[in-house]
mmCIF file of C-alpha atoms and ligand atoms in Angstrom:
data_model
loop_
_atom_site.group_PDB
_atom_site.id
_atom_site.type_symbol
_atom_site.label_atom_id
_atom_site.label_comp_id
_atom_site.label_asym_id
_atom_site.label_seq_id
_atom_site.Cartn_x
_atom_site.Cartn_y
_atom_site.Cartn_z
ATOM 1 C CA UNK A 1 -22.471 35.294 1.167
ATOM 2 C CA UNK A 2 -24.904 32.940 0.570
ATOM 3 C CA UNK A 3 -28.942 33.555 0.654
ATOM 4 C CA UNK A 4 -30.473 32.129 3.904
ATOM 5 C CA UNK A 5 -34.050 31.072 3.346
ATOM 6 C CA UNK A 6 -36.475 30.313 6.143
ATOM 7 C CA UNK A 7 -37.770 27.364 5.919
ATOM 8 C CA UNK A 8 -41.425 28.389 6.832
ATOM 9 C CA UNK A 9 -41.785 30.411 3.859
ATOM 10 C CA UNK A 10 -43.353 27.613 1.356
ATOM 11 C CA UNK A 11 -41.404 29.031 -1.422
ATOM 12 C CA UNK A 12 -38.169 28.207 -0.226
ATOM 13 C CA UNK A 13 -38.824 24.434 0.366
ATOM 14 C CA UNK A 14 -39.918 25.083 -3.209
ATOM 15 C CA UNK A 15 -36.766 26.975 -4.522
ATOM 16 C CA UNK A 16 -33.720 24.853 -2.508
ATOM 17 C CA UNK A 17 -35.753 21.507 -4.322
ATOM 18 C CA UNK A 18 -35.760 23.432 -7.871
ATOM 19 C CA UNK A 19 -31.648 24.123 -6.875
ATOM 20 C CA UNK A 20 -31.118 20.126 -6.479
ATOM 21 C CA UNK A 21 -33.081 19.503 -9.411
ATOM 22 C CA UNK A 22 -30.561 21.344 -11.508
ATOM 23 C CA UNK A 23 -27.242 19.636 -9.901
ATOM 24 C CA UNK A 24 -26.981 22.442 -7.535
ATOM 25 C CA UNK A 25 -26.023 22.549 -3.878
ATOM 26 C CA UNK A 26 -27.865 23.480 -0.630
ATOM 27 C CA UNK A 27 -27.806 23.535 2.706
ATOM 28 C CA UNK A 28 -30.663 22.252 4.905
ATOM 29 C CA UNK A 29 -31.124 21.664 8.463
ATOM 30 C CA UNK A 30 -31.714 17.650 9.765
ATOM 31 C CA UNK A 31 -32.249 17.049 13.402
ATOM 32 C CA UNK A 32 -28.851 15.782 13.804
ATOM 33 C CA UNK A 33 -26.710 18.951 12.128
ATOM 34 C CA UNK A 34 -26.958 21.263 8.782
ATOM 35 C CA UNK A 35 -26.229 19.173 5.772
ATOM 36 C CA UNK A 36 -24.763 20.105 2.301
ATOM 37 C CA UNK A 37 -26.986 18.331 0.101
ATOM 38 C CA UNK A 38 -26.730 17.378 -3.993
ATOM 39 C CA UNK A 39 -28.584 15.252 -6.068
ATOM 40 C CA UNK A 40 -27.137 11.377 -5.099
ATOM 41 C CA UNK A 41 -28.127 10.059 -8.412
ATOM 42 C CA UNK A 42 -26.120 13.185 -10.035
ATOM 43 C CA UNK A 43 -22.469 12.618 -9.925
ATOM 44 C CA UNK A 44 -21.429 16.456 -10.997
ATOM 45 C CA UNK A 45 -23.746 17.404 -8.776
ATOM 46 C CA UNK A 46 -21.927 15.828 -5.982
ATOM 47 C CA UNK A 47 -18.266 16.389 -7.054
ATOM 48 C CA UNK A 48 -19.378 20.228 -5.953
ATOM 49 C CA UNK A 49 -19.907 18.850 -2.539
ATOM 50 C CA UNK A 50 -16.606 17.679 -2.150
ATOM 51 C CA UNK A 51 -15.522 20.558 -3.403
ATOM 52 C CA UNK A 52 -16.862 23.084 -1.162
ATOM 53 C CA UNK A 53 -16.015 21.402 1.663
ATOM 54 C CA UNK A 54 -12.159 20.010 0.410
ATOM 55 C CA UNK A 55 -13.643 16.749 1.674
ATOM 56 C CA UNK A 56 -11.286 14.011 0.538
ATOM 57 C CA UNK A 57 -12.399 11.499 -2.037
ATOM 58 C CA UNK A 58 -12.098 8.711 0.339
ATOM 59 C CA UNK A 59 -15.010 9.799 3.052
ATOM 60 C CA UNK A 60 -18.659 8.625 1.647
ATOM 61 C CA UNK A 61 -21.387 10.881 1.610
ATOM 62 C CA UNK A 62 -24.740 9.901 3.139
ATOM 63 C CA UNK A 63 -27.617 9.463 1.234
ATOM 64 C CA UNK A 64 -30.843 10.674 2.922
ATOM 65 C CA UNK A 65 -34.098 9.544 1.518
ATOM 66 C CA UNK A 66 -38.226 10.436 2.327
ATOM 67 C CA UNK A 67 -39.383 7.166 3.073
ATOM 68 C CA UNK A 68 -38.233 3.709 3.862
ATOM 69 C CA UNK A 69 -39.340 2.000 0.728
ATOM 70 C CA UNK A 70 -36.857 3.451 -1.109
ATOM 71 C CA UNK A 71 -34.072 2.110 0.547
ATOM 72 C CA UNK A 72 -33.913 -0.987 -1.867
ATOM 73 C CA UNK A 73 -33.473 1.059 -5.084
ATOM 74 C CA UNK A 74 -30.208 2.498 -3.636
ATOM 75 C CA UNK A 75 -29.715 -0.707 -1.517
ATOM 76 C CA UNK A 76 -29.286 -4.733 -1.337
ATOM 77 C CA UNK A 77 -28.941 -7.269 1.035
ATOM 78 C CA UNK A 78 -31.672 -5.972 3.676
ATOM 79 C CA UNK A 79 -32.207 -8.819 6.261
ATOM 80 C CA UNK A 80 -34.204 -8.630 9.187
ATOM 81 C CA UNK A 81 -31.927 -6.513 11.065
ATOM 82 C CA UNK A 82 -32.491 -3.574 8.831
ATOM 83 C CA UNK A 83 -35.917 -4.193 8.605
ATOM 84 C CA UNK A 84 -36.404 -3.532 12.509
ATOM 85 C CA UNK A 85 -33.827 -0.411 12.822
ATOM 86 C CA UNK A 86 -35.784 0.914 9.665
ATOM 87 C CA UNK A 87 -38.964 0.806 11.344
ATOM 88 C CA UNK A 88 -38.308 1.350 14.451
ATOM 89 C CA UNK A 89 -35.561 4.437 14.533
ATOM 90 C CA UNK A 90 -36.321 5.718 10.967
ATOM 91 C CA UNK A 91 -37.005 8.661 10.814
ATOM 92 C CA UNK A 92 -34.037 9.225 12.824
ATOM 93 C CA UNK A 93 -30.371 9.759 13.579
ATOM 94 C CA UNK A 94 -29.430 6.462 12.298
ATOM 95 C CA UNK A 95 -26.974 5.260 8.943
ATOM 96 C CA UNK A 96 -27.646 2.376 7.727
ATOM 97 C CA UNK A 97 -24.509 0.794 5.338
ATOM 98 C CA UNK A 98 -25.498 -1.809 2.961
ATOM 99 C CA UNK A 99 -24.427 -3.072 -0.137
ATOM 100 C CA UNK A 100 -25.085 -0.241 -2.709
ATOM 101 C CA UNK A 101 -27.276 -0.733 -5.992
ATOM 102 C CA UNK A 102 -25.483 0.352 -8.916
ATOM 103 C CA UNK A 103 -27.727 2.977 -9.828
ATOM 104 C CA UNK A 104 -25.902 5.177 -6.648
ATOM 105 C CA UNK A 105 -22.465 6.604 -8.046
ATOM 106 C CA UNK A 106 -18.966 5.422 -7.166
ATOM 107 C CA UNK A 107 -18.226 9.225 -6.282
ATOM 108 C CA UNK A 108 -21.062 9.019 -3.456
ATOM 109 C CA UNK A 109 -19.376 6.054 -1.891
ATOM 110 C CA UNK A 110 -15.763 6.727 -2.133
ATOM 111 C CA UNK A 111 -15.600 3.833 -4.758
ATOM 112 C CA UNK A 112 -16.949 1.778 -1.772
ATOM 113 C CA UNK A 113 -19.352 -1.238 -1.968
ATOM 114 C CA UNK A 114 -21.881 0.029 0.079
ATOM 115 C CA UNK A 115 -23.830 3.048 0.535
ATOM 116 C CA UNK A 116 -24.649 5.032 3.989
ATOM 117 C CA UNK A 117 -28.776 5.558 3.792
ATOM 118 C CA UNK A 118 -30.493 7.727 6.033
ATOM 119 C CA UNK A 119 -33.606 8.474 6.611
ATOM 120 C CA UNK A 120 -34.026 12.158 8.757
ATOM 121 C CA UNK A 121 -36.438 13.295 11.035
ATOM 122 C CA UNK A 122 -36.477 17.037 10.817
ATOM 123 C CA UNK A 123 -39.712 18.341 8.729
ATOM 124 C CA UNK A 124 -37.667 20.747 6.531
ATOM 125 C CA UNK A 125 -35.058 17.733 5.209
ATOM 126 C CA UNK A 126 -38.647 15.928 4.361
ATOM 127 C CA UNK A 127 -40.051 18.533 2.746
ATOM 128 C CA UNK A 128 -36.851 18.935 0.532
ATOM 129 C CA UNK A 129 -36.433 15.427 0.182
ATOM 130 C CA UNK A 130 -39.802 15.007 -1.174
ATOM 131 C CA UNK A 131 -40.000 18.027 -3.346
ATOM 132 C CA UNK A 132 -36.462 17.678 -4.768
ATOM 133 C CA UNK A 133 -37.896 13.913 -5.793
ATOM 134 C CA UNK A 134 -34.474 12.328 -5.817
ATOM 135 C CA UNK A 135 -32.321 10.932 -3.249
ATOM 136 C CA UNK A 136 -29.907 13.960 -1.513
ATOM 137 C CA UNK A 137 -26.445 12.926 -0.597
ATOM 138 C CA UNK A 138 -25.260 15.625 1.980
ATOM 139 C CA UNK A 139 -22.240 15.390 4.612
ATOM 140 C CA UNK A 140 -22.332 17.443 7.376
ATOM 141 C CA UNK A 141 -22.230 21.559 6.029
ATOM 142 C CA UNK A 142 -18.959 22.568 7.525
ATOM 143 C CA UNK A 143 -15.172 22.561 6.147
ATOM 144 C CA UNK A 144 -13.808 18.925 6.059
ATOM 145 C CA UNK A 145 -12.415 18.539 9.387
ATOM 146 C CA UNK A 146 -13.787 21.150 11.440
ATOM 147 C CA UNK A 147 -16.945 21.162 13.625
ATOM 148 C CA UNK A 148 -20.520 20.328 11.940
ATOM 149 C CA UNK A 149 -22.665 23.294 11.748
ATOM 150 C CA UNK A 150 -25.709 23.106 14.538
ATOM 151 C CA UNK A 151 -27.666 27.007 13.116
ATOM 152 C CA UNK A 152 -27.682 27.950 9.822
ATOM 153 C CA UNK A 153 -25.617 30.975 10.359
ATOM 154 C CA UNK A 154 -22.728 27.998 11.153
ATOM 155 C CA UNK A 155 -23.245 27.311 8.310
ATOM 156 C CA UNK A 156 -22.734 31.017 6.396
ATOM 157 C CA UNK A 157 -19.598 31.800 9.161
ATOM 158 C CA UNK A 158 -17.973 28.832 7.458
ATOM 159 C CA UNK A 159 -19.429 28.169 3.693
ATOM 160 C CA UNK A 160 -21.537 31.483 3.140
ATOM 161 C CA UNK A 161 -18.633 32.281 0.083
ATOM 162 C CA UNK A 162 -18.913 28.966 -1.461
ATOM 163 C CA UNK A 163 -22.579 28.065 -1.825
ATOM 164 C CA UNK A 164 -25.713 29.963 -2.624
ATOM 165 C CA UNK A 165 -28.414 28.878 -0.264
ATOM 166 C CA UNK A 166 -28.955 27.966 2.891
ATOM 167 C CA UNK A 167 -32.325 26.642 4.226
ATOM 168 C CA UNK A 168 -32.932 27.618 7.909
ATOM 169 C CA UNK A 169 -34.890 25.493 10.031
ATOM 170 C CA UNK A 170 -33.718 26.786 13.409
ATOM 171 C CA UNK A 171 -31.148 24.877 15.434
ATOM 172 C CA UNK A 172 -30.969 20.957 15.470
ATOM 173 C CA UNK A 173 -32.601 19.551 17.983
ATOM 174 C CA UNK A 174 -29.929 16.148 18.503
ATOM 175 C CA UNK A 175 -27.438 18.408 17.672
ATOM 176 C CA UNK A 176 -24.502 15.285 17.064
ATOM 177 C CA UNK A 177 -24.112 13.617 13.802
ATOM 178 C CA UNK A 178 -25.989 10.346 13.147
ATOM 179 C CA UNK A 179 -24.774 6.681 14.378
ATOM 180 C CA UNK A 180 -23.186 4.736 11.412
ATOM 181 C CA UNK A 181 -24.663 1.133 11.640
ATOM 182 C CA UNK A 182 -22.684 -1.214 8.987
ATOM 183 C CA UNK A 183 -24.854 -4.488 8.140
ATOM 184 C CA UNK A 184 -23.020 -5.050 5.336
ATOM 185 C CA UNK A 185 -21.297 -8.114 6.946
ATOM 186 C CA UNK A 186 -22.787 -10.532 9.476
ATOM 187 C CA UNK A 187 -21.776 -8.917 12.494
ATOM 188 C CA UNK A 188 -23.526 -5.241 12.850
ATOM 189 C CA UNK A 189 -20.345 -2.702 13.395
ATOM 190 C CA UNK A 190 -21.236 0.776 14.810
ATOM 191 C CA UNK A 191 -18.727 2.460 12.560
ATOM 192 C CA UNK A 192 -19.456 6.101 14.620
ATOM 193 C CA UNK A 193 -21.272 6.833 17.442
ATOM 194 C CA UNK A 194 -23.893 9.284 17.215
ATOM 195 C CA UNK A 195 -27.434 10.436 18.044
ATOM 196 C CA UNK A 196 -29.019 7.127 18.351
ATOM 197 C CA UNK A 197 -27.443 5.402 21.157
ATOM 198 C CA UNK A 198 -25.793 1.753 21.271
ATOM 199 C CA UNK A 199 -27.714 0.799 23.642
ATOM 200 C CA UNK A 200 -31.356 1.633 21.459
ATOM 201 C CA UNK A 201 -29.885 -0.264 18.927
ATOM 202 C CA UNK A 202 -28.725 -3.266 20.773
ATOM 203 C CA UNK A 203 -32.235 -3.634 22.741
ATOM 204 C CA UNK A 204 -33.840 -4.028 18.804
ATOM 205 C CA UNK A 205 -31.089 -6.440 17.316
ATOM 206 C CA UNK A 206 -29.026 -7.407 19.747
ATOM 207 C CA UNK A 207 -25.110 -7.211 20.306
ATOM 208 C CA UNK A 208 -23.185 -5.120 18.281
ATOM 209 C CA UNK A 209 -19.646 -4.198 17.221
ATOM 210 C CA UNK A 210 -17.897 -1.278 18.835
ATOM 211 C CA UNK A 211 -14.992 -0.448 17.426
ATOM 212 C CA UNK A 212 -12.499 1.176 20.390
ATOM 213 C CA UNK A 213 -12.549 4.925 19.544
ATOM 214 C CA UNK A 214 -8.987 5.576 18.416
ATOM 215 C CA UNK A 215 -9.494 3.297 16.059
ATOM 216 C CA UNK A 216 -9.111 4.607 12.600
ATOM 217 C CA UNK A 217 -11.557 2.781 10.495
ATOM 218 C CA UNK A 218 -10.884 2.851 6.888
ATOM 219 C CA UNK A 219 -14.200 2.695 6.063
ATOM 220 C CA UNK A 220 -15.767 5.146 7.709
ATOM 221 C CA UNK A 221 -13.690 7.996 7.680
ATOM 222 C CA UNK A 222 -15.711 10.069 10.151
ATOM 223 C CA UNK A 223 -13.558 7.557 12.589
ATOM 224 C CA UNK A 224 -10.214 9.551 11.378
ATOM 225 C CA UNK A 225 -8.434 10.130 14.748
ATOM 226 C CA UNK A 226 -8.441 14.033 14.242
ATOM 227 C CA UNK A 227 -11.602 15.543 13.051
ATOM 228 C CA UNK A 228 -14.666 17.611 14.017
ATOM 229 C CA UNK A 229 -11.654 19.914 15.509
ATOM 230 C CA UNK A 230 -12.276 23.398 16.493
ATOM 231 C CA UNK A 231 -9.142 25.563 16.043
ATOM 232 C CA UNK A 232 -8.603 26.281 19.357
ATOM 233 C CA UNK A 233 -6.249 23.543 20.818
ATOM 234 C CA UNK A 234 -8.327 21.392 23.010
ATOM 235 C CA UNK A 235 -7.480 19.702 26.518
ATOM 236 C CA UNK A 236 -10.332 16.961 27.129
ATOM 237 C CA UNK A 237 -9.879 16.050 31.009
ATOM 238 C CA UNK A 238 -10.474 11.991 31.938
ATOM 239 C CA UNK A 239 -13.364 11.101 33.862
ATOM 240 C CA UNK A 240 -13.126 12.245 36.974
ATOM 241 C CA UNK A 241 -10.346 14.464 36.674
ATOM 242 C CA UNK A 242 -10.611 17.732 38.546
ATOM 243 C CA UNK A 243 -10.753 20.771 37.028
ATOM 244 C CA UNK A 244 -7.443 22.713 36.787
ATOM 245 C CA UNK A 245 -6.759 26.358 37.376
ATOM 246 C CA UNK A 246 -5.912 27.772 34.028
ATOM 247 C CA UNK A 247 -1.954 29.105 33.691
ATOM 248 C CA UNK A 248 -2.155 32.890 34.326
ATOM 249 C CA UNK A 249 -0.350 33.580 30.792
ATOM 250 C CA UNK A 250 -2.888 32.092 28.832
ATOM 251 C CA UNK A 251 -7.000 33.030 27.922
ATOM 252 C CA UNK A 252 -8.202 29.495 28.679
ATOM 253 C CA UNK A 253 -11.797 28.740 28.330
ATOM 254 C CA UNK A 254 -13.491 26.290 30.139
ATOM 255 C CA UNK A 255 -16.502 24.096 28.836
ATOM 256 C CA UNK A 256 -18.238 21.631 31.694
ATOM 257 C CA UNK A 257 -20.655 18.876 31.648
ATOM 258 C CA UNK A 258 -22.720 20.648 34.910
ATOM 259 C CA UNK A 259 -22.291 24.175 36.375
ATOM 260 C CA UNK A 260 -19.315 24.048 38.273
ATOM 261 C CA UNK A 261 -18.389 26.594 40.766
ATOM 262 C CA UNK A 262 -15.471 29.094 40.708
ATOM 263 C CA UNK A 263 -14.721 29.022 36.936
ATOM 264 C CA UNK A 264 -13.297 32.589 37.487
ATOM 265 C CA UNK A 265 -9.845 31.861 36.409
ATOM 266 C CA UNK A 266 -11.049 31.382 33.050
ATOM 267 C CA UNK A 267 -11.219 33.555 30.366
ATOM 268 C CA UNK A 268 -14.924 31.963 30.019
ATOM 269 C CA UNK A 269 -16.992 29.034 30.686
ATOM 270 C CA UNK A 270 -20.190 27.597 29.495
ATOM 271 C CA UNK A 271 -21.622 24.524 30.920
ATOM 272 C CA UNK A 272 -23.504 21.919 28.549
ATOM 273 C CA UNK A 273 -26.166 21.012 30.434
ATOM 274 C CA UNK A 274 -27.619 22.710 33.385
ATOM 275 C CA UNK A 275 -29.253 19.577 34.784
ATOM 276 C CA UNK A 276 -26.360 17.118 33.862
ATOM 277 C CA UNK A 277 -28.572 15.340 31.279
ATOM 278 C CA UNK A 278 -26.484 14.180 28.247
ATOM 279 C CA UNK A 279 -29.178 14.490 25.921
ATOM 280 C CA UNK A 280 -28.913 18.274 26.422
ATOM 281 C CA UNK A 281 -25.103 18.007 26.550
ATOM 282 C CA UNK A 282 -25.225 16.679 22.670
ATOM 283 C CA UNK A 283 -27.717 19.448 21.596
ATOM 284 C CA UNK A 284 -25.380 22.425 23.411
ATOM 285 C CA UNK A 285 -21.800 20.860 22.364
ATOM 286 C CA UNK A 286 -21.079 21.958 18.195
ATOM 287 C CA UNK A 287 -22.601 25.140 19.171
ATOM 288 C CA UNK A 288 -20.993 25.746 22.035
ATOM 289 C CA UNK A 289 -17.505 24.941 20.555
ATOM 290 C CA UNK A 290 -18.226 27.551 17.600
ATOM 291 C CA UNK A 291 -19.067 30.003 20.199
ATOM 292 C CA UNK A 292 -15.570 29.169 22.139
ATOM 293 C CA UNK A 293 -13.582 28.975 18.600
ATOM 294 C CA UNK A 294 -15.048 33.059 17.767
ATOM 295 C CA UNK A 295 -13.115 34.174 20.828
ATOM 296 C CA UNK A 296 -9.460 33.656 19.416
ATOM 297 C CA UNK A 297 -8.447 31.393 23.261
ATOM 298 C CA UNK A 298 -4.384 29.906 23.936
ATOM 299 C CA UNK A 299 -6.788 26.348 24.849
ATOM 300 C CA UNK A 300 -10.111 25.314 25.787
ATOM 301 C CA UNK A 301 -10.592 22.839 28.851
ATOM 302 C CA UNK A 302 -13.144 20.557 28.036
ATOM 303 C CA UNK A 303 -14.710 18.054 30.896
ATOM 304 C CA UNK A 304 -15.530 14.395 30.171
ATOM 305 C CA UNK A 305 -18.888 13.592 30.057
ATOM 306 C CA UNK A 306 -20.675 10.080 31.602
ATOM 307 C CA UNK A 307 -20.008 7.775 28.795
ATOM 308 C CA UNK A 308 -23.525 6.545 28.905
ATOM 309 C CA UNK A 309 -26.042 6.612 25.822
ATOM 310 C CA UNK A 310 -24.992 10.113 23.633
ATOM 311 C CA UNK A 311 -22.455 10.610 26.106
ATOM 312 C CA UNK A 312 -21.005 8.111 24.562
ATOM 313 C CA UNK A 313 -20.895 9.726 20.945
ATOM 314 C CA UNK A 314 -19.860 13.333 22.851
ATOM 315 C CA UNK A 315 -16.795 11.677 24.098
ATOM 316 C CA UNK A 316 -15.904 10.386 20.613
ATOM 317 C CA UNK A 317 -16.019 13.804 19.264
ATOM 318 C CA UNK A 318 -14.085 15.231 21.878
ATOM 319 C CA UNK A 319 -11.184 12.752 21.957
ATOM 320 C CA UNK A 320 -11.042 13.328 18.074
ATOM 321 C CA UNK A 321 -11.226 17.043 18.369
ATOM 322 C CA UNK A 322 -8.473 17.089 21.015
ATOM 323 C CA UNK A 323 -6.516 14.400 18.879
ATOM 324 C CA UNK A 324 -5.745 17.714 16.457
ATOM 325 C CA UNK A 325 -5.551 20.337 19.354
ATOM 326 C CA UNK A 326 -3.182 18.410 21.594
ATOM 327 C CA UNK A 327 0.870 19.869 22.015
HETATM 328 P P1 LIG B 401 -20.724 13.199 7.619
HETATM 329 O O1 LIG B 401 -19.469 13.842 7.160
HETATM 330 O O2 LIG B 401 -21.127 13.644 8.985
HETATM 331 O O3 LIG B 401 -21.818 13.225 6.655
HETATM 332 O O4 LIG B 401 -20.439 11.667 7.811
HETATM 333 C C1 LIG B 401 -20.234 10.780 6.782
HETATM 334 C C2 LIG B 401 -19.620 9.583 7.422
HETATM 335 O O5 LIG B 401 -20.509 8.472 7.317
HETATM 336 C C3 LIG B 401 -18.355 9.127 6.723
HETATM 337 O O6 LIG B 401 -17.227 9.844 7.162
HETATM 338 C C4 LIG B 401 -18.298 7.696 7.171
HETATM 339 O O7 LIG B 401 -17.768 7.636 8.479
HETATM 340 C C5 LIG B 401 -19.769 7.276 7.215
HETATM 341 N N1 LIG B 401 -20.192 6.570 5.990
HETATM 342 C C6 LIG B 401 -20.945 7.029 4.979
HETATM 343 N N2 LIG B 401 -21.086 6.105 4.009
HETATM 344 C C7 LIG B 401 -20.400 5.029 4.417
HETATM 345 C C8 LIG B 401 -20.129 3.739 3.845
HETATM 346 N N3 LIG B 401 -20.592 3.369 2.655
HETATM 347 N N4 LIG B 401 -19.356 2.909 4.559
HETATM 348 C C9 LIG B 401 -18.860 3.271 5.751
HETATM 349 N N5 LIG B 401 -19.069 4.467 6.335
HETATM 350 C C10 LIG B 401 -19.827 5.334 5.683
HETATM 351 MG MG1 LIG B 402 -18.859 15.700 8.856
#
């Protein structure tokens, strides 16, 4: 099992930095999920990565940095559209993709052109990022495939055999991956939706690219129609769909946008936000589904959520999580 550190304690910020240093691995909480973090200028370093988490050699990794002067070591070509999203949402949930500098390994990029550069938010990945001194490249902290870790003990149900430390800074507080912005052409692409809605982005550069959904993009393989799956097959209902009374023969569980009333027939239900607010919908939903996935269910019901701002980015991970559990 690996050694969970808490993150208050000065000395760990101090002993997860001196474990990047030397080409190690750690995970470390952002405010979007846990990430598995190497040194991005250290290509061994980052071959463990894929290792741990059987992450194919075609997804890119995404390099998070400590401030946004940086970026044009690791990057080129920054026009006035990544100046603004830079200032304005970094820190933040928010991937920029821009042609890469050579200095950032092919291994990092899946051989790509460009590199995915982040800036986070979350104290503890600043204090790491600034102590470790180097660039950390760090996907999500969870099995290629399967849901991204939202606590730190995710994180040691899934990894604890395969790594060594885990920082813990508490549960995220966006809770959904970050939004991958390409500007790497000269139309701006949302390659994933994520914790910085569209609709931010569009009000500070204007339209941008969409891709529909079900879309597999080849460049961002985060867009692979099946992924962040529990292993519980999922049924996401459409929009409006009433909820259905579970089939007597099977432990269904039931996860709602809002309370909803008479859930009895299920084996259990959780609702993601009490209020309806999608905000809290994103923070609730990886956790939730881990909780769900522990209790060994036939299916899991899932309700579709306004497609509005995150909702829009919770809907995305559903569809792709039910793409895997569907008959
Ligand atoms: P995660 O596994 O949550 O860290 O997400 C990493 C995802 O970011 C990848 O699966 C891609 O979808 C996206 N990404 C990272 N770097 C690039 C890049 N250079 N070009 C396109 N997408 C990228
Ligand atoms: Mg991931």
């Amino acid at each position: 099992m690996a050694q969970i550190l808490d993150a208050a304690v000065p000395s760990a910020i101090r002993q997860a930095a001196a474990c990047i240093q030397a080409g190690g691995v750690v995970a470390f909480p952002t405010e979007t999920v846990y990430g598995l973090g190497a040194d991005a200028l250290n290509e061994r370093a980052v071959a463990q990565v894929f290792a741990i988490k059987q992450r194919p050699a075609f997804d890119p990794l995404i390099v998070h940095i400590a401030q946004v002067g940086a970026v044009s070591r690791y990057a080129s070509g920054i026009d006035g559209r990544a100046r603004v999203l830079m200032q304005r949402c970094w820190p933040g949930p928010l991937t920029l993709v821009l042609p890469k500098q050579p200095v950032i390994p092919a291994l990092v990029t899946a051989g790509l052109g460009t590199v995915g550069l982040r800036m986070p938010a979350h104290p503890v990945a600043l204090s790491l990022l600034r102590a470790a001194g180097t660039p950390i490249a760090a996907p999500s902290a969870n099995p290629f495939g399967y849901v991204s870790p939202t606590t730190a003990q995710h994180v040691q149900d899934t990894l604890g055999e395969k790594i060594e430390l885990i920082l813990d800074g508490g549960p995220c507080p966006v809770g959904l991956e970050s939004t991958v912005c390409a500007l790497s052409g000269e139309e701006a692409v949302v390659l994933r939706p994520g914790g910085l809605s569209v609709e931010e982005i569009e009000a500070l550069i204007g339209p941008v690219r969409l891709p529909a959904s079900t879309d597999a993009d080849p460049r961002s393989p985060g867009t692979l129609p099946q992924h962040y799956a529990p292993r519980v097959r999922l049924t996401l209902l459409a929009p409006g769909q009433a909820i259905p009374l579970p089939s007597p023969r099977e432990r269904v569980g039931l996860l709602s946008f809002r309370p909803v009333p008479a859930a009895d027939a299920y084996t259990r239900h959780e609702a993601l936000s009490a209020e309806g607010d999608v905000l809290e919908a994103a923070t609730n939903l990886f956790a939730a589904l881990h909780r769900f996935d522990r209790l060994g269910l036939d299916r899991l019901v899932v309700e579709a959520v306004p497609e509005q701002g995150l909702g829009r980015a919770i809907m995305d991970r559903l569809r792709r999580a039910a793409a895997r559990g569907a008959d």
